[in-house]
Short mmCIF file of C-alpha atoms in Angstrom, two decimals:
data_model
loop_
_atom_site.label_atom_id
_atom_site.label_comp_id
_atom_site.label_asym_id
_atom_site.label_seq_id
_atom_site.Cartn_x
_atom_site.Cartn_y
_atom_site.Cartn_z
CA UNK A 114 59.93 116.41 79.75
CA UNK A 115 63.65 116.01 80.31
CA UNK A 116 65.15 116.66 83.74
CA UNK A 117 68.66 117.01 82.31
CA UNK A 118 68.86 120.84 82.64
CA UNK A 119 67.81 120.58 86.29
CA UNK A 120 70.45 117.93 86.92
CA UNK A 121 73.06 120.16 85.34
CA UNK A 122 71.97 123.03 87.58
CA UNK A 123 72.41 120.91 90.70
CA UNK A 124 75.83 119.72 89.51
CA UNK A 125 76.95 123.25 88.76
CA UNK A 126 75.68 124.42 92.14
CA UNK A 127 77.74 121.78 93.90
CA UNK A 128 80.83 122.72 91.91
CA UNK A 129 80.34 126.39 92.78
CA UNK A 130 80.02 125.57 96.48
CA UNK A 131 83.16 123.46 96.33
CA UNK A 132 85.10 126.33 94.75
CA UNK A 133 83.78 128.75 97.35
CA UNK A 134 84.75 126.41 100.18
CA UNK A 135 88.25 125.99 98.76
CA UNK A 136 88.72 129.76 98.53
CA UNK A 137 87.58 130.25 102.13
CA UNK A 138 89.84 127.51 103.43
CA UNK A 139 92.77 128.88 101.43
CA UNK A 140 92.26 132.18 103.29
CA UNK A 141 92.04 130.27 106.55
CA UNK A 142 95.42 128.68 105.80
CA UNK A 143 96.93 132.12 105.34
CA UNK A 144 95.38 133.37 108.59
CA UNK A 145 96.59 130.32 110.50
CA UNK A 146 100.13 130.87 109.21
CA UNK A 147 100.12 134.37 110.70
CA UNK A 148 98.11 133.80 113.87
CA UNK A 149 99.19 130.31 114.96
CA UNK A 150 102.96 130.12 115.41
CA UNK A 151 104.73 126.84 115.93
CA UNK A 152 105.42 125.70 119.47
CA UNK A 153 108.93 125.92 121.00
CA UNK A 154 109.72 122.48 119.55
CA UNK A 155 108.86 123.68 116.04
CA UNK A 156 105.60 121.74 115.83
CA UNK A 157 102.45 123.06 114.19
CA UNK A 158 99.41 123.92 116.27
CA UNK A 159 96.50 121.39 116.13
CA UNK A 160 94.21 124.00 114.55
CA UNK A 161 96.77 124.64 111.81
CA UNK A 162 96.73 120.95 110.91
CA UNK A 163 92.95 120.94 110.92
CA UNK A 164 92.87 123.87 108.49
CA UNK A 165 95.43 122.25 106.20
CA UNK A 166 93.46 119.03 106.07
CA UNK A 167 90.25 120.93 105.44
CA UNK A 168 91.89 122.78 102.57
CA UNK A 169 93.11 119.50 101.08
CA UNK A 170 89.63 118.02 101.31
CA UNK A 171 88.18 121.14 99.66
CA UNK A 172 90.64 120.89 96.78
CA UNK A 173 89.62 117.28 96.18
CA UNK A 174 85.94 118.23 96.30
CA UNK A 175 86.61 121.02 93.79
CA UNK A 176 88.14 118.54 91.34
CA UNK A 177 91.71 119.62 92.05
CA UNK A 178 92.99 116.42 93.62
CA UNK A 179 96.50 116.80 92.22
CA UNK A 180 96.86 120.10 94.09
CA UNK A 181 95.65 118.46 97.28
CA UNK A 182 98.48 115.92 97.37
CA UNK A 183 101.25 118.29 98.56
CA UNK A 184 98.84 119.82 101.08
CA UNK A 185 98.19 116.42 102.62
CA UNK A 186 101.90 115.54 102.49
CA UNK A 187 102.73 118.73 104.39
CA UNK A 188 100.06 117.94 106.97
CA UNK A 189 101.38 114.40 107.31
CA UNK A 190 104.95 115.54 107.95
CA UNK A 191 103.70 118.01 110.54
CA UNK A 192 101.52 115.38 112.22
CA UNK A 193 104.44 112.97 112.48
CA UNK A 194 106.46 115.72 114.18
CA UNK A 195 103.65 116.23 116.68
CA UNK A 196 103.21 112.50 117.34
CA UNK A 197 106.92 111.75 117.37
CA UNK A 198 106.28 108.57 115.37
CA UNK A 199 104.84 107.34 112.08
CA UNK A 200 103.35 104.28 113.78
CA UNK A 201 100.04 105.91 114.67
CA UNK A 202 96.49 105.63 113.39
CA UNK A 203 96.21 109.41 112.93
CA UNK A 204 99.31 109.46 110.74
CA UNK A 205 97.91 106.59 108.66
CA UNK A 206 94.65 108.50 108.19
CA UNK A 207 96.49 111.49 106.71
CA UNK A 208 98.72 109.26 104.56
CA UNK A 209 95.48 107.78 103.25
CA UNK A 210 94.25 111.20 102.17
CA UNK A 211 97.47 111.89 100.26
CA UNK A 212 97.40 108.53 98.50
CA UNK A 213 93.72 108.74 97.61
CA UNK A 214 94.16 112.26 96.23
CA UNK A 215 96.95 111.04 93.94
CA UNK A 216 94.77 108.14 92.80
CA UNK A 217 91.82 110.44 92.20
CA UNK A 218 94.10 112.53 89.98
CA UNK A 219 95.04 109.29 88.14
CA UNK A 220 98.70 109.92 88.90
CA UNK A 221 99.50 106.30 89.57
CA UNK A 222 103.29 106.55 89.57
CA UNK A 223 103.17 109.43 92.04
CA UNK A 224 100.62 107.55 94.14
CA UNK A 225 102.81 104.46 94.53
CA UNK A 226 105.16 105.74 97.27
CA UNK A 227 102.19 107.34 99.02
CA UNK A 228 100.32 104.02 99.00
CA UNK A 229 103.39 102.25 100.38
CA UNK A 230 103.66 104.87 103.11
CA UNK A 231 99.97 104.54 103.96
CA UNK A 232 100.28 100.76 104.13
CA UNK A 233 103.36 100.92 106.36
CA UNK A 234 101.73 103.41 108.73
CA UNK A 235 98.56 101.33 108.86
CA UNK A 236 100.58 98.19 109.57
CA UNK A 237 102.50 99.73 112.44
CA UNK A 238 99.71 101.98 113.69
CA UNK A 239 96.66 99.69 113.72
CA UNK A 240 97.93 96.33 112.45
CA UNK A 241 97.75 94.40 109.19
CA UNK A 242 94.46 92.72 110.11
CA UNK A 243 92.60 96.02 110.20
CA UNK A 244 90.19 97.69 107.82
CA UNK A 245 92.69 100.52 107.35
CA UNK A 246 95.35 98.10 106.19
CA UNK A 247 92.84 96.40 103.88
CA UNK A 248 91.98 99.70 102.24
CA UNK A 249 95.69 100.54 101.89
CA UNK A 250 96.33 97.19 100.20
CA UNK A 251 93.44 97.83 97.80
CA UNK A 252 94.69 101.29 96.90
CA UNK A 253 98.24 100.01 96.42
CA UNK A 254 96.97 97.28 94.09
CA UNK A 255 94.98 99.79 92.05
CA UNK A 256 98.03 102.03 91.83
CA UNK A 257 100.10 99.17 90.41
CA UNK A 258 97.31 98.06 88.10
CA UNK A 259 97.01 101.59 86.77
CA UNK A 260 100.64 101.35 85.70
CA UNK A 261 100.02 98.08 83.90
CA UNK A 262 101.74 96.01 86.61
CA UNK A 263 98.86 93.59 87.00
CA UNK A 264 100.81 90.47 88.09
CA UNK A 265 102.32 92.49 90.97
CA UNK A 266 98.93 93.91 91.92
CA UNK A 267 97.06 90.59 92.03
CA UNK A 268 98.56 89.24 95.29
CA UNK A 269 97.90 92.57 96.98
CA UNK A 270 94.22 92.38 96.03
CA UNK A 271 94.05 88.81 97.28
CA UNK A 272 95.66 89.86 100.55
CA UNK A 273 93.13 92.71 100.78
CA UNK A 274 90.27 90.24 100.38
CA UNK A 275 91.75 88.03 103.11
CA UNK A 276 92.03 91.00 105.46
CA UNK A 277 88.43 92.04 104.80
CA UNK A 278 87.17 88.52 105.46
CA UNK A 279 88.92 88.58 108.83
CA UNK A 280 87.94 92.10 109.85
CA UNK A 281 84.43 92.49 108.45
CA UNK A 282 83.33 88.97 107.65
CA UNK A 283 82.85 89.94 104.03
CA UNK A 284 84.81 90.29 100.85
CA UNK A 285 85.62 93.63 99.28
CA UNK A 286 83.26 94.93 96.66
CA UNK A 287 84.44 94.04 93.18
CA UNK A 288 82.78 96.25 90.59
CA UNK A 289 84.68 94.94 87.60
CA UNK A 290 85.63 91.30 87.62
CA UNK A 291 88.65 89.14 87.55
CA UNK A 292 89.19 88.69 83.82
CA UNK A 293 92.79 87.60 84.05
CA UNK A 294 95.48 89.99 85.26
CA UNK A 295 98.11 88.24 83.16
CA UNK A 296 96.16 89.02 80.00
CA UNK A 297 96.30 92.73 80.67
CA UNK A 298 92.58 93.19 81.26
CA UNK A 299 91.11 96.17 83.04
CA UNK A 300 89.91 95.67 86.57
CA UNK A 301 87.72 98.08 88.45
CA UNK A 302 87.93 97.66 92.15
CA UNK A 303 85.87 99.67 94.62
CA UNK A 304 86.74 99.16 98.25
CA UNK A 305 84.18 99.93 100.91
CA UNK A 306 85.00 103.56 101.59
CA UNK A 307 83.18 106.60 102.82
CA UNK A 308 82.57 108.94 99.88
CA UNK A 309 84.08 111.87 101.76
CA UNK A 310 87.34 110.02 102.19
CA UNK A 311 88.05 109.83 98.49
CA UNK A 312 88.39 107.11 95.92
CA UNK A 313 85.06 107.87 94.31
CA UNK A 314 86.43 105.88 91.38
CA UNK A 315 89.11 103.31 90.99
CA UNK A 316 89.93 102.08 87.55
CA UNK A 317 92.55 100.25 85.62
CA UNK A 318 93.55 103.16 83.39
CA UNK A 319 97.21 103.88 83.17
CA UNK A 320 98.57 107.09 84.51
CA UNK A 321 101.83 108.75 85.29
#
């Protein structure tokens, strides 16, 4: 007896819950806008940022990653105003969300500046020999590879592997294989990430 219908039911149930969560968080964003004014310096309240980030996460979970990108970008700009600097681990974490959402939407060209921003914030916030910087390097390489710029992406992946060896004593997980960037082959690279933080896939397909 096939279990396929049951599997479909579970998948549909998860999709329904994701849509419900997104709708609730969208309402929460509206409520926060009315009930949580900015402080005298024009900075958003911490709870407002939390709601924005939750809404972005819900959009990604609902399969609407492209819509999540501007939500995360808005949250990032607000967080930088609160921190007074981009060189902070919390800023890098939000930049990561924006970049990963763009990658999940396969919008590689749009993801490129976000990946650069994430990498810069990771470098100045936690250092280049950190797991955060390694993940940013991996995402940046995938972004370039997705645009067919494999020779430019290769040194970034190698640098990512070097960082991971230093920080975790292990290499990154390679789910495809190095078949020759110069030959235009497809590489699938899966860094060691928490599923809830995005990048459930990373592939070498081109995107805009």
